[in-house]
Short mmCIF file of C-alpha atoms and ligand atoms in Angstrom, two decimals:
data_model
loop_
_atom_site.label_atom_id
_atom_site.label_comp_id
_atom_site.label_asym_id
_atom_site.label_seq_id
_atom_site.Cartn_x
_atom_site.Cartn_y
_atom_site.Cartn_z
CA MET A 1 89.30 170.24 88.58
CA SER A 2 89.56 168.34 91.83
CA VAL A 3 87.89 165.12 90.67
CA ALA A 4 90.92 163.35 89.22
CA ALA A 5 93.13 163.53 92.24
CA GLU A 6 95.70 160.85 91.63
CA ASN A 7 96.46 158.17 89.12
CA LYS A 8 93.07 158.20 87.38
CA THR A 9 91.26 157.54 90.67
CA TYR A 10 87.87 159.12 91.11
CA PHE A 11 86.11 159.58 94.42
CA ASN A 12 82.57 159.81 95.70
CA PHE A 13 81.20 163.34 96.12
CA ILE A 14 79.56 163.65 99.51
CA ASN A 15 78.68 166.86 101.34
CA GLY A 16 80.82 168.97 99.00
CA ARG A 17 83.97 166.80 99.31
CA TRP A 18 85.61 164.11 97.17
CA VAL A 19 85.95 161.10 99.46
CA LYS A 20 87.02 157.47 99.32
CA ALA A 21 84.53 154.68 99.90
CA GLU A 22 84.47 153.54 103.53
CA SER A 23 85.53 150.03 102.47
CA GLY A 24 88.52 151.30 100.48
CA GLY A 25 87.48 149.17 97.49
CA MET A 26 87.66 150.34 93.88
CA GLU A 27 86.41 149.23 90.45
CA GLN A 28 87.78 149.83 86.97
CA SER A 29 85.97 151.65 84.21
CA LEU A 30 87.23 150.30 80.89
CA ASN A 31 87.15 151.47 77.30
CA PRO A 32 84.99 148.93 75.41
CA ALA A 33 86.89 149.70 72.19
CA ASP A 34 90.12 148.60 73.85
CA THR A 35 89.84 147.10 77.30
CA ARG A 36 93.54 147.67 77.96
CA ASP A 37 92.62 151.35 78.27
CA ILE A 38 91.49 151.97 81.86
CA VAL A 39 89.50 155.19 81.85
CA GLY A 40 89.55 155.40 85.62
CA LEU A 41 89.27 153.71 88.97
CA VAL A 42 86.04 154.51 90.77
CA GLN A 43 84.97 153.83 94.32
CA LYS A 44 83.32 150.50 95.04
CA SER A 45 81.03 151.92 97.66
CA SER A 46 78.81 150.14 100.10
CA ILE A 47 75.71 151.02 102.06
CA GLU A 48 77.70 153.07 104.61
CA ASP A 49 78.66 155.49 101.82
CA VAL A 50 75.07 155.76 100.62
CA ASP A 51 73.96 156.49 104.16
CA LEU A 52 76.53 159.29 104.48
CA ALA A 53 75.42 160.80 101.17
CA VAL A 54 71.73 160.61 102.06
CA GLU A 55 72.43 162.21 105.44
CA ALA A 56 74.28 165.06 103.71
CA ALA A 57 71.39 165.54 101.28
CA LYS A 58 68.92 165.49 104.16
CA GLN A 59 70.86 168.11 106.11
CA ALA A 60 71.09 170.34 103.03
CA LYS A 61 67.48 170.15 101.93
CA LYS A 62 65.94 172.94 104.02
CA ALA A 63 68.46 175.61 103.08
CA TRP A 64 68.14 174.61 99.39
CA ARG A 65 64.34 174.52 99.48
CA ILE A 66 64.01 178.01 100.93
CA LEU A 67 66.09 179.61 98.17
CA SER A 68 63.99 181.14 95.41
CA GLY A 69 63.71 179.20 92.15
CA ALA A 70 65.65 182.01 90.47
CA GLU A 71 68.51 181.62 92.95
CA ARG A 72 68.64 177.87 92.41
CA GLY A 73 68.55 178.50 88.68
CA GLN A 74 71.74 180.57 88.89
CA PHE A 75 73.68 177.47 90.00
CA LEU A 76 72.31 175.53 87.04
CA TYR A 77 73.24 178.30 84.58
CA LYS A 78 76.74 178.37 86.04
CA ALA A 79 77.12 174.58 85.85
CA ALA A 80 75.97 174.76 82.21
CA ASP A 81 78.60 177.41 81.38
CA ILE A 82 81.33 175.31 83.01
CA MET A 83 80.19 172.21 81.16
CA GLU A 84 80.25 174.13 77.91
CA GLN A 85 83.90 175.03 78.52
CA ARG A 86 84.61 171.36 79.27
CA LEU A 87 82.45 169.89 76.49
CA ASP A 88 85.30 168.23 74.59
CA GLU A 89 86.81 166.67 77.72
CA ILE A 90 83.46 165.31 78.94
CA ALA A 91 82.41 164.03 75.51
CA GLU A 92 85.73 162.30 74.96
CA CYS A 93 85.42 160.62 78.35
CA ALA A 94 81.86 159.47 77.49
CA THR A 95 83.13 157.99 74.22
CA ARG A 96 85.98 156.19 75.96
CA GLU A 97 83.74 154.77 78.66
CA MET A 98 80.63 153.90 76.69
CA GLY A 99 81.75 153.50 73.09
CA LYS A 100 79.39 155.85 71.25
CA THR A 101 81.12 157.91 68.57
CA LEU A 102 82.65 161.26 69.46
CA PRO A 103 80.10 163.32 67.44
CA GLU A 104 77.31 161.47 69.26
CA ALA A 105 78.96 162.08 72.64
CA LYS A 106 79.48 165.77 71.80
CA GLY A 107 75.83 166.03 70.76
CA GLU A 108 74.77 164.39 74.01
CA THR A 109 76.95 166.72 76.10
CA ALA A 110 75.53 169.74 74.27
CA ARG A 111 72.08 168.33 75.02
CA GLY A 112 73.02 168.10 78.72
CA ILE A 113 74.04 171.77 78.70
CA ALA A 114 70.76 172.76 77.04
CA ILE A 115 68.79 170.74 79.61
CA LEU A 116 70.58 172.56 82.45
CA ARG A 117 69.68 175.92 80.91
CA TYR A 118 66.09 174.86 80.26
CA TYR A 119 65.57 173.90 83.91
CA ALA A 120 67.49 176.94 85.18
CA GLY A 121 64.76 178.99 83.45
CA GLU A 122 62.06 176.86 85.09
CA GLY A 123 63.09 178.44 88.39
CA MET A 124 61.31 181.62 87.24
CA ARG A 125 58.06 179.93 86.22
CA LYS A 126 54.85 179.42 88.19
CA THR A 127 54.56 176.74 90.83
CA GLY A 128 50.81 176.71 91.32
CA ASP A 129 47.34 177.98 90.47
CA VAL A 130 44.67 180.04 92.13
CA ILE A 131 41.43 178.04 92.33
CA PRO A 132 38.16 179.82 93.13
CA SER A 133 36.71 178.67 96.43
CA THR A 134 32.96 178.26 96.97
CA ASP A 135 33.49 180.44 100.04
CA PRO A 136 33.64 183.99 98.67
CA SER A 137 35.87 185.23 101.49
CA ALA A 138 38.45 182.44 101.19
CA PHE A 139 41.60 182.28 99.10
CA MET A 140 42.42 178.84 97.66
CA TYR A 141 45.53 177.99 95.69
CA THR A 142 47.98 175.19 94.94
CA ASP A 143 51.74 175.24 95.30
CA ARG A 144 54.26 172.68 94.17
CA VAL A 145 56.83 171.77 96.81
CA PRO A 146 59.94 169.58 96.60
CA LEU A 147 59.86 165.92 97.63
CA GLY A 148 63.01 166.32 99.76
CA VAL A 149 65.90 163.97 98.95
CA VAL A 150 65.80 162.41 95.47
CA GLY A 151 67.79 159.28 94.59
CA VAL A 152 68.91 159.03 90.96
CA ILE A 153 69.92 155.64 89.51
CA SER A 154 71.24 156.08 86.00
CA PRO A 155 72.35 153.72 83.19
CA TRP A 156 75.43 153.79 80.99
CA ASN A 157 73.89 154.42 77.58
CA PHE A 158 73.41 158.21 77.96
CA PRO A 159 76.09 158.94 80.57
CA VAL A 160 75.69 162.73 80.38
CA ALA A 161 72.11 163.44 79.34
CA ILE A 162 70.25 161.00 81.61
CA PRO A 163 71.94 162.07 84.89
CA ILE A 164 71.28 165.69 83.91
CA TRP A 165 67.69 165.23 82.80
CA LYS A 166 67.00 163.70 86.21
CA MET A 167 69.18 165.95 88.41
CA ALA A 168 68.37 169.33 86.83
CA PRO A 169 64.59 169.21 87.41
CA ALA A 170 65.09 167.62 90.84
CA LEU A 171 67.31 170.54 91.83
CA ILE A 172 65.36 173.40 90.32
CA TYR A 173 62.17 172.30 92.06
CA GLY A 174 64.05 172.39 95.38
CA ASN A 175 65.15 168.79 96.02
CA THR A 176 68.61 167.65 97.02
CA VAL A 177 70.12 164.71 95.14
CA VAL A 178 72.13 161.53 95.61
CA ILE A 179 73.09 159.93 92.30
CA LYS A 180 74.39 156.41 91.70
CA PRO A 181 75.58 156.17 88.10
CA ALA A 182 76.25 152.92 86.22
CA THR A 183 79.85 151.83 86.90
CA GLU A 184 80.56 151.56 83.15
CA THR A 185 80.23 155.36 82.83
CA ALA A 186 80.87 156.54 86.37
CA VAL A 187 83.86 158.70 85.43
CA THR A 188 81.79 160.71 82.94
CA CYS A 189 79.09 161.23 85.56
CA LEU A 190 81.65 162.38 88.14
CA LYS A 191 82.96 164.92 85.64
CA VAL A 192 79.41 166.25 85.30
CA ILE A 193 79.15 166.38 89.10
CA SER A 194 82.40 168.34 89.25
CA CYS A 195 80.74 171.02 87.06
CA PHE A 196 78.16 171.49 89.83
CA GLU A 197 81.01 171.67 92.35
CA GLU A 198 82.81 174.31 90.27
CA ALA A 199 79.53 176.22 90.03
CA GLY A 200 79.60 176.49 93.83
CA ILE A 201 76.47 174.49 94.56
CA PRO A 202 76.07 174.34 98.36
CA SER A 203 77.51 171.28 100.14
CA GLY A 204 75.14 168.34 100.35
CA VAL A 205 72.81 169.52 97.58
CA VAL A 206 74.39 167.20 95.00
CA ASN A 207 76.05 163.94 96.08
CA ALA A 208 77.38 161.05 93.99
CA VAL A 209 78.19 157.52 95.13
CA THR A 210 79.55 154.90 92.73
CA GLY A 211 79.35 151.14 93.14
CA PRO A 212 77.32 148.02 92.41
CA GLY A 213 73.62 148.38 91.71
CA SER A 214 72.67 145.42 93.88
CA SER A 215 74.10 147.07 97.02
CA VAL A 216 74.55 150.82 96.45
CA GLY A 217 71.54 151.23 94.13
CA GLN A 218 69.38 148.98 96.25
CA ARG A 219 70.27 150.92 99.45
CA LEU A 220 69.32 154.17 97.75
CA ALA A 221 65.94 152.69 96.80
CA GLU A 222 65.27 151.39 100.30
CA HIS A 223 66.70 154.25 102.38
CA PRO A 224 63.95 155.70 104.58
CA ASP A 225 65.21 159.28 104.06
CA VAL A 226 65.09 159.11 100.24
CA ASN A 227 61.72 160.60 99.37
CA GLY A 228 61.72 159.96 95.63
CA ILE A 229 63.66 157.66 93.36
CA THR A 230 64.11 158.07 89.61
CA PHE A 231 65.55 155.24 87.51
CA THR A 232 66.39 154.43 83.91
CA GLY A 233 67.55 150.95 82.95
CA SER A 234 66.31 147.39 82.55
CA ASN A 235 62.79 146.21 83.31
CA GLN A 236 64.11 143.64 85.73
CA THR A 237 65.95 146.19 87.88
CA GLY A 238 63.20 148.77 87.48
CA LYS A 239 60.64 146.39 88.94
CA ILE A 240 62.85 145.70 91.98
CA ILE A 241 63.30 149.43 92.57
CA GLY A 242 59.60 150.15 92.06
CA ARG A 243 58.58 147.45 94.53
CA THR A 244 61.15 148.63 97.10
CA ALA A 245 60.04 152.25 96.87
CA PHE A 246 56.34 151.34 96.93
CA GLU A 247 56.77 149.20 100.07
CA ARG A 248 58.03 152.18 102.04
CA GLY A 249 55.72 154.76 100.47
CA ALA A 250 58.34 156.65 98.46
CA LYS A 251 57.57 158.20 95.09
CA TYR A 252 59.23 156.46 92.15
CA GLN A 253 59.67 156.89 88.45
CA LEU A 254 60.94 154.14 86.14
CA GLU A 255 62.00 154.46 82.49
CA MET A 256 62.77 151.03 81.12
CA GLY A 257 62.90 149.03 77.94
CA GLY A 258 61.57 149.33 74.44
CA LYS A 259 61.02 147.11 71.40
CA ASN A 260 60.33 149.93 69.06
CA PRO A 261 58.62 149.32 65.73
CA VAL A 262 58.94 151.23 62.48
CA ILE A 263 56.24 150.69 59.87
CA VAL A 264 57.22 151.28 56.25
CA ALA A 265 54.04 151.74 54.20
CA ASP A 266 54.02 151.07 50.46
CA ASP A 267 53.86 154.79 49.64
CA ALA A 268 56.87 155.65 51.84
CA ASP A 269 59.89 157.53 50.55
CA LEU A 270 62.21 154.53 50.82
CA ASP A 271 65.44 156.53 50.84
CA ILE A 272 64.28 158.53 53.84
CA ALA A 273 62.93 155.40 55.55
CA VAL A 274 66.17 153.44 55.08
CA GLU A 275 68.31 156.28 56.37
CA ALA A 276 66.09 156.67 59.44
CA VAL A 277 65.99 152.94 60.15
CA ILE A 278 69.78 152.69 59.98
CA SER A 279 70.22 155.67 62.25
CA GLY A 280 67.50 154.52 64.68
CA ALA A 281 68.73 150.94 64.85
CA PHE A 282 72.52 151.25 64.70
CA ARG A 283 73.54 154.64 66.16
CA SER A 284 75.02 154.17 69.64
CA THR A 285 75.41 150.54 68.52
CA GLY A 286 71.68 150.04 69.06
CA GLN A 287 71.93 150.77 72.78
CA LYS A 288 69.05 153.19 73.21
CA CYS A 289 65.72 152.44 74.78
CA THR A 290 64.24 154.25 71.76
CA ALA A 291 66.27 152.25 69.21
CA THR A 292 64.49 150.77 66.19
CA SER A 293 64.39 147.01 66.53
CA ARG A 294 61.36 145.79 64.53
CA VAL A 295 60.88 147.03 60.98
CA ILE A 296 57.46 146.08 59.65
CA VAL A 297 57.36 146.56 55.90
CA LEU A 298 54.34 146.38 53.61
CA ASN A 299 54.54 143.64 51.01
CA GLY A 300 54.58 145.93 47.99
CA VAL A 301 57.88 147.59 48.94
CA TYR A 302 59.44 144.83 51.07
CA ASP A 303 62.08 143.63 48.60
CA ARG A 304 63.10 147.11 47.45
CA PHE A 305 63.36 148.33 51.06
CA LYS A 306 65.40 145.29 52.07
CA GLU A 307 67.85 145.75 49.21
CA LYS A 308 68.45 149.42 50.01
CA LEU A 309 68.80 148.61 53.72
CA LEU A 310 71.36 145.89 53.03
CA GLN A 311 73.33 148.08 50.67
CA GLN A 312 73.65 150.93 53.17
CA THR A 313 74.29 148.71 56.19
CA LYS A 314 77.26 147.18 54.34
CA GLU A 315 78.82 150.65 54.18
CA ILE A 316 78.86 151.15 57.97
CA THR A 317 82.38 151.58 59.30
CA ILE A 318 83.03 149.95 62.65
CA GLY A 319 85.88 150.64 65.06
CA ASP A 320 87.29 152.81 67.82
CA SER A 321 84.67 155.49 68.28
CA LEU A 322 87.27 158.21 68.91
CA LYS A 323 88.38 157.85 65.27
CA GLU A 324 86.83 160.19 62.75
CA ASP A 325 86.05 157.64 60.03
CA VAL A 326 84.13 155.33 62.38
CA TRP A 327 80.32 155.37 62.20
CA MET A 328 79.60 152.65 64.78
CA GLY A 329 81.61 151.88 67.90
CA PRO A 330 81.74 148.85 70.18
CA ILE A 331 79.08 147.46 72.49
CA ALA A 332 79.43 149.00 75.95
CA ASN A 333 80.45 145.94 77.95
CA LYS A 334 81.07 142.19 77.77
CA GLN A 335 77.72 141.26 79.27
CA GLN A 336 75.91 143.34 76.64
CA LEU A 337 77.99 141.77 73.87
CA ASP A 338 77.23 138.23 75.07
CA ASN A 339 73.57 139.08 75.45
CA CYS A 340 73.42 140.44 71.92
CA LEU A 341 75.26 137.44 70.42
CA SER A 342 72.95 135.05 72.28
CA TYR A 343 69.87 136.76 70.78
CA ILE A 344 71.43 136.44 67.32
CA GLU A 345 71.85 132.68 67.91
CA LYS A 346 68.29 132.46 69.21
CA GLY A 347 67.00 134.23 66.10
CA LYS A 348 68.71 131.67 63.86
CA GLN A 349 67.42 128.75 65.94
CA GLU A 350 63.88 130.11 65.77
CA GLY A 351 64.01 130.06 61.98
CA ALA A 352 64.63 133.71 61.06
CA ASP A 353 67.15 134.27 58.23
CA LEU A 354 70.25 136.21 59.21
CA ILE A 355 70.90 138.01 55.91
CA PHE A 356 73.68 140.28 57.12
CA GLY A 357 76.21 140.62 59.96
CA GLY A 358 75.69 139.46 63.52
CA GLU A 359 79.20 138.10 64.01
CA ARG A 360 81.65 139.26 66.65
CA LEU A 361 84.66 141.10 65.21
CA ALA A 362 87.73 140.05 67.16
CA ASP A 363 90.73 140.17 64.82
CA GLY A 364 93.30 142.88 64.19
CA LYS A 365 92.11 146.30 65.30
CA TYR A 366 89.06 144.70 66.94
CA GLU A 367 91.10 142.33 69.10
CA ASN A 368 90.72 144.09 72.43
CA GLY A 369 87.19 145.43 72.10
CA TYR A 370 83.55 144.37 72.10
CA PHE A 371 82.77 144.78 68.42
CA ILE A 372 79.98 143.25 66.40
CA ARG A 373 78.79 143.69 62.82
CA PRO A 374 75.25 145.13 62.67
CA ALA A 375 72.74 142.34 62.06
CA ILE A 376 69.68 142.13 59.82
CA PHE A 377 67.20 139.28 60.15
CA ASP A 378 64.70 138.50 57.38
CA ASN A 379 61.49 136.46 57.64
CA VAL A 380 60.94 137.29 61.29
CA THR A 381 57.55 136.54 62.81
CA SER A 382 56.09 138.43 65.72
CA GLY A 383 56.26 135.59 68.24
CA MET A 384 60.04 135.10 67.96
CA ALA A 385 62.25 136.21 70.87
CA ILE A 386 64.11 138.63 68.58
CA ALA A 387 60.77 140.32 67.85
CA GLN A 388 59.59 140.38 71.46
CA GLU A 389 62.51 141.02 73.80
CA GLU A 390 64.78 144.04 74.16
CA ILE A 391 68.19 143.13 72.69
CA PHE A 392 69.89 146.50 73.20
CA GLY A 393 72.30 145.98 70.34
CA PRO A 394 72.55 146.61 66.57
CA VAL A 395 69.96 144.08 65.41
CA ILE A 396 67.05 144.66 63.02
CA ALA A 397 64.15 142.22 62.69
CA LEU A 398 62.39 142.60 59.32
CA ILE A 399 58.72 141.58 59.42
CA LYS A 400 56.41 141.45 56.38
CA ALA A 401 52.80 142.69 56.50
CA ASP A 402 50.02 142.56 53.89
CA THR A 403 48.07 145.56 55.13
CA LEU A 404 48.52 148.56 57.37
CA GLU A 405 46.05 147.00 59.83
CA GLU A 406 48.20 143.89 60.06
CA ALA A 407 51.34 146.05 60.45
CA LEU A 408 49.71 147.94 63.31
CA GLU A 409 48.62 144.74 64.99
CA THR A 410 52.19 143.42 64.82
CA ALA A 411 53.61 146.74 66.03
CA ASN A 412 51.41 146.56 69.13
CA ASP A 413 52.05 142.87 69.76
CA VAL A 414 54.74 143.41 72.45
CA LYS A 415 54.81 144.17 76.17
CA PHE A 416 56.67 147.45 75.57
CA GLY A 417 55.38 150.80 74.31
CA LEU A 418 58.10 153.42 74.22
CA SER A 419 58.52 154.85 70.72
CA ALA A 420 57.18 154.00 67.27
CA SER A 421 57.49 155.43 63.76
CA ILE A 422 55.69 155.22 60.47
CA PHE A 423 56.93 156.15 57.01
CA THR A 424 54.09 157.15 54.70
CA GLN A 425 52.97 160.13 52.68
CA ASN A 426 49.30 159.46 53.23
CA ILE A 427 47.66 161.61 55.89
CA GLY A 428 44.95 159.02 56.55
CA ARG A 429 47.58 156.36 57.34
CA MET A 430 49.47 158.78 59.55
CA LEU A 431 46.33 159.52 61.53
CA SER A 432 45.38 155.83 61.90
CA PHE A 433 48.90 155.12 63.14
CA ILE A 434 48.83 157.99 65.64
CA ASP A 435 45.43 156.80 66.84
CA GLU A 436 46.13 153.07 67.09
CA ILE A 437 49.78 152.72 68.08
CA GLU A 438 50.51 151.87 71.71
CA ALA A 439 53.54 154.07 72.41
CA GLY A 440 54.46 157.13 74.42
CA LEU A 441 56.56 158.70 71.63
CA ILE A 442 55.07 158.71 68.15
CA ARG A 443 57.14 159.74 65.17
CA VAL A 444 55.97 160.23 61.60
CA ASN A 445 58.57 160.11 58.83
CA ALA A 446 61.32 160.29 61.45
CA GLU A 447 63.47 157.71 63.22
CA SER A 448 62.25 156.09 66.43
CA ALA A 449 65.13 157.47 68.53
CA GLY A 450 65.89 161.06 69.40
CA VAL A 451 63.97 163.08 71.91
CA GLU A 452 63.56 166.81 72.47
CA LEU A 453 64.37 168.04 75.96
CA GLN A 454 61.36 170.38 76.17
CA ALA A 455 58.80 167.64 75.41
CA PRO A 456 57.50 164.85 77.68
CA PHE A 457 59.42 161.58 77.40
CA GLY A 458 58.19 158.16 78.51
CA GLY A 459 56.30 155.08 77.49
CA VAL A 460 53.16 153.04 77.98
CA LYS A 461 52.75 149.36 78.91
CA GLN A 462 55.93 147.93 80.51
CA SER A 463 58.23 150.66 79.18
CA SER A 464 57.70 152.98 82.11
CA SER A 465 55.94 153.51 85.40
CA HIS A 466 53.62 155.79 83.37
CA SER A 467 55.03 159.10 84.48
CA ARG A 468 56.92 161.35 82.09
CA GLU A 469 60.39 162.88 82.22
CA GLN A 470 61.78 166.07 80.68
CA GLY A 471 60.11 169.33 79.68
CA GLU A 472 57.44 170.67 81.96
CA ALA A 473 56.27 167.11 82.63
CA ALA A 474 59.21 166.56 85.00
CA LYS A 475 57.48 168.82 87.51
CA GLU A 476 54.87 166.11 88.14
CA PHE A 477 57.43 163.72 89.53
CA PHE A 478 59.84 166.02 91.31
CA THR A 479 57.22 167.95 93.29
CA ALA A 480 54.20 167.31 95.47
CA VAL A 481 51.11 169.52 95.24
CA LYS A 482 49.89 171.39 98.33
CA THR A 483 46.31 172.64 98.13
CA VAL A 484 45.95 175.64 100.42
CA PHE A 485 42.69 177.14 101.73
CA VAL A 486 43.03 180.43 103.61
CA LYS A 487 40.18 182.15 105.41
CA PRO A 488 40.99 185.51 106.90
N1 NAI B 1 66.06 151.92 79.22
C1 NAI B 1 67.35 152.13 79.02
O1 NAI B 1 67.73 153.18 78.59
C2 NAI B 1 68.32 151.09 79.40
C3 NAI B 1 67.99 149.76 79.33
N2 NAI B 1 68.90 148.81 79.67
C4 NAI B 1 68.48 147.40 79.54
O2 NAI B 1 69.02 146.67 80.61
C5 NAI B 1 69.80 145.58 80.15
C6 NAI B 1 70.92 145.29 81.14
O3 NAI B 1 71.74 146.44 81.33
P1 NAI B 1 72.24 146.82 82.82
O4 NAI B 1 73.30 147.82 82.77
O5 NAI B 1 72.56 145.56 83.54
O6 NAI B 1 70.91 147.52 83.41
P2 NAI B 1 70.45 147.72 84.90
O7 NAI B 1 69.01 148.08 84.87
O8 NAI B 1 70.82 146.57 85.75
O9 NAI B 1 71.32 148.98 85.39
C7 NAI B 1 70.88 150.32 85.37
C8 NAI B 1 71.28 151.00 86.67
O10 NAI B 1 70.65 150.34 87.77
C9 NAI B 1 71.63 149.93 88.74
N3 NAI B 1 71.15 148.72 89.42
C10 NAI B 1 71.34 147.43 89.06
N4 NAI B 1 70.74 146.59 89.93
C11 NAI B 1 70.15 147.36 90.87
C12 NAI B 1 69.35 147.09 92.02
N5 NAI B 1 69.03 145.86 92.40
N6 NAI B 1 68.88 148.13 92.74
C13 NAI B 1 69.17 149.40 92.38
N7 NAI B 1 69.92 149.72 91.31
C14 NAI B 1 70.40 148.72 90.55
C15 NAI B 1 72.88 149.76 87.91
O11 NAI B 1 74.03 149.78 88.72
C16 NAI B 1 72.78 150.94 86.96
O12 NAI B 1 73.19 152.12 87.61
C17 NAI B 1 70.24 146.02 78.76
O13 NAI B 1 70.52 144.92 77.95
C18 NAI B 1 69.03 146.76 78.29
O14 NAI B 1 68.07 145.85 77.78
C19 NAI B 1 70.16 149.15 80.12
C20 NAI B 1 70.54 150.46 80.21
C21 NAI B 1 69.65 151.53 79.81
O1 AKG B 2 66.51 158.57 71.99
C1 AKG B 2 67.02 159.29 72.84
O2 AKG B 2 67.62 160.33 72.55
C2 AKG B 2 66.88 158.96 74.30
C3 AKG B 2 66.97 157.50 74.55
C4 AKG B 2 66.96 157.16 75.97
O3 AKG B 2 66.49 157.88 76.79
C5 AKG B 2 67.54 155.90 76.45
O4 AKG B 2 67.99 155.11 75.65
O5 AKG B 2 67.55 155.71 77.67
#
């Protein structure tokens, strides 16, 4: 592999070559479980590097577009095979950079491989429809064509799957790509990019530039030759990117925050509900946009549910996520840790009862990492900041409701609408929930997190720009429709 050339230094990938940033600057990517462990040095690029990458993608786009979908698919199949051979190496790197446990990182890498294969197959599927014209001698049809150059701005929480679920559909539908990954997980992303290189993807079709969001990411969003921009991350950044793209008439897609509710009805199987809430809220240390953060429990089962939840949360093992006996790793970076701790303070000040955890772990084996004990708040009311704002950490807000109607009202009482779950055995309650809940992903008797690559993914309200990623839905964003009328 040519990516790790010297002394854990990783380069930008522009026009088929690994190159230094024009400025010569570099940034460290650190292991959040032990910040003495430097995973790699990545390029601190500037707008000149973005411009070079976009130019390369622009030059490559015609030759890539005129290949057949099947031909483009072959590169994706090959990249998937290479990634499969390198699964352990890539997953271990993701764990070291981001802090999720090794089984989670392996699962995510396997998901990335499956996404590549799914979209490789898309290259053989239809790209349009024949539509009967009112003129009997005319032939009318639609065809989906690529946007051109697509900019990808990705976060650190799914360092393998998110870059792939954006790049694979962009590529199969004939676009060329420039990706700017989050610095926290840039090394993992560059390893994924090197799988495309090893697969022989033509120069300029895939480019990667690392560096700060406020300069490198912003330049990608504002570059006149970037025809579409796809982003996952915070609402604040998403809005800046959306406005920038809109101003210059580029297509954009934003996947942003969540404040996902789980309703536990009084006929729920509490063992299943507790297990799902723990997994949804604390896996990946709560750093998923689909993570469970508000648990709205009907009065009749509130105390029993709370007891079981407390009991099982106490059993969670915390530590270096590369270790086998660890269930929950660190928070991904210092800013996230501080943000999470400040919400825990805010929750206490607002009058919620912190009944478990919430403290930073900093002694002994935790000394050099960003560890926190998972937190459970009792007596939370819907107006509190911990019930309204995305924390992106292992924090559960327990909220009591007298009726299912009240639970639904509370569930919908936020600006977000990504995912939502209910635990009940009553079909009528399931149907009311499905009907009334304001969310893009609705789960019944299953945790709020976890998505399937072949199904549409995205939210309502302020969780997304209302388009959908993944599955067939990705075609909507990564292509434009041409309506063709032919009269002989
Ligand atoms: N929806 C999700 O999956 C994610 C949500 N978040 C939310 O965002 C909060 C802050 O995390 P951050 O890493 O700071 O998220 P962020 O939204 O600032 O970063 C995401 C990506 O956008 C880039 N970026 C930052 N500023 C930019 C700009 N002005 N123009 C273009 N690109 C820019 C970053 O470099 C990174 O690649 C978290 O606490 C969480 O609430 C963070 C990561 C993923
Ligand atoms: O729940 C999942 O598997 C996906 C979550 C996600 O896309 C995110 O956190 O950005």
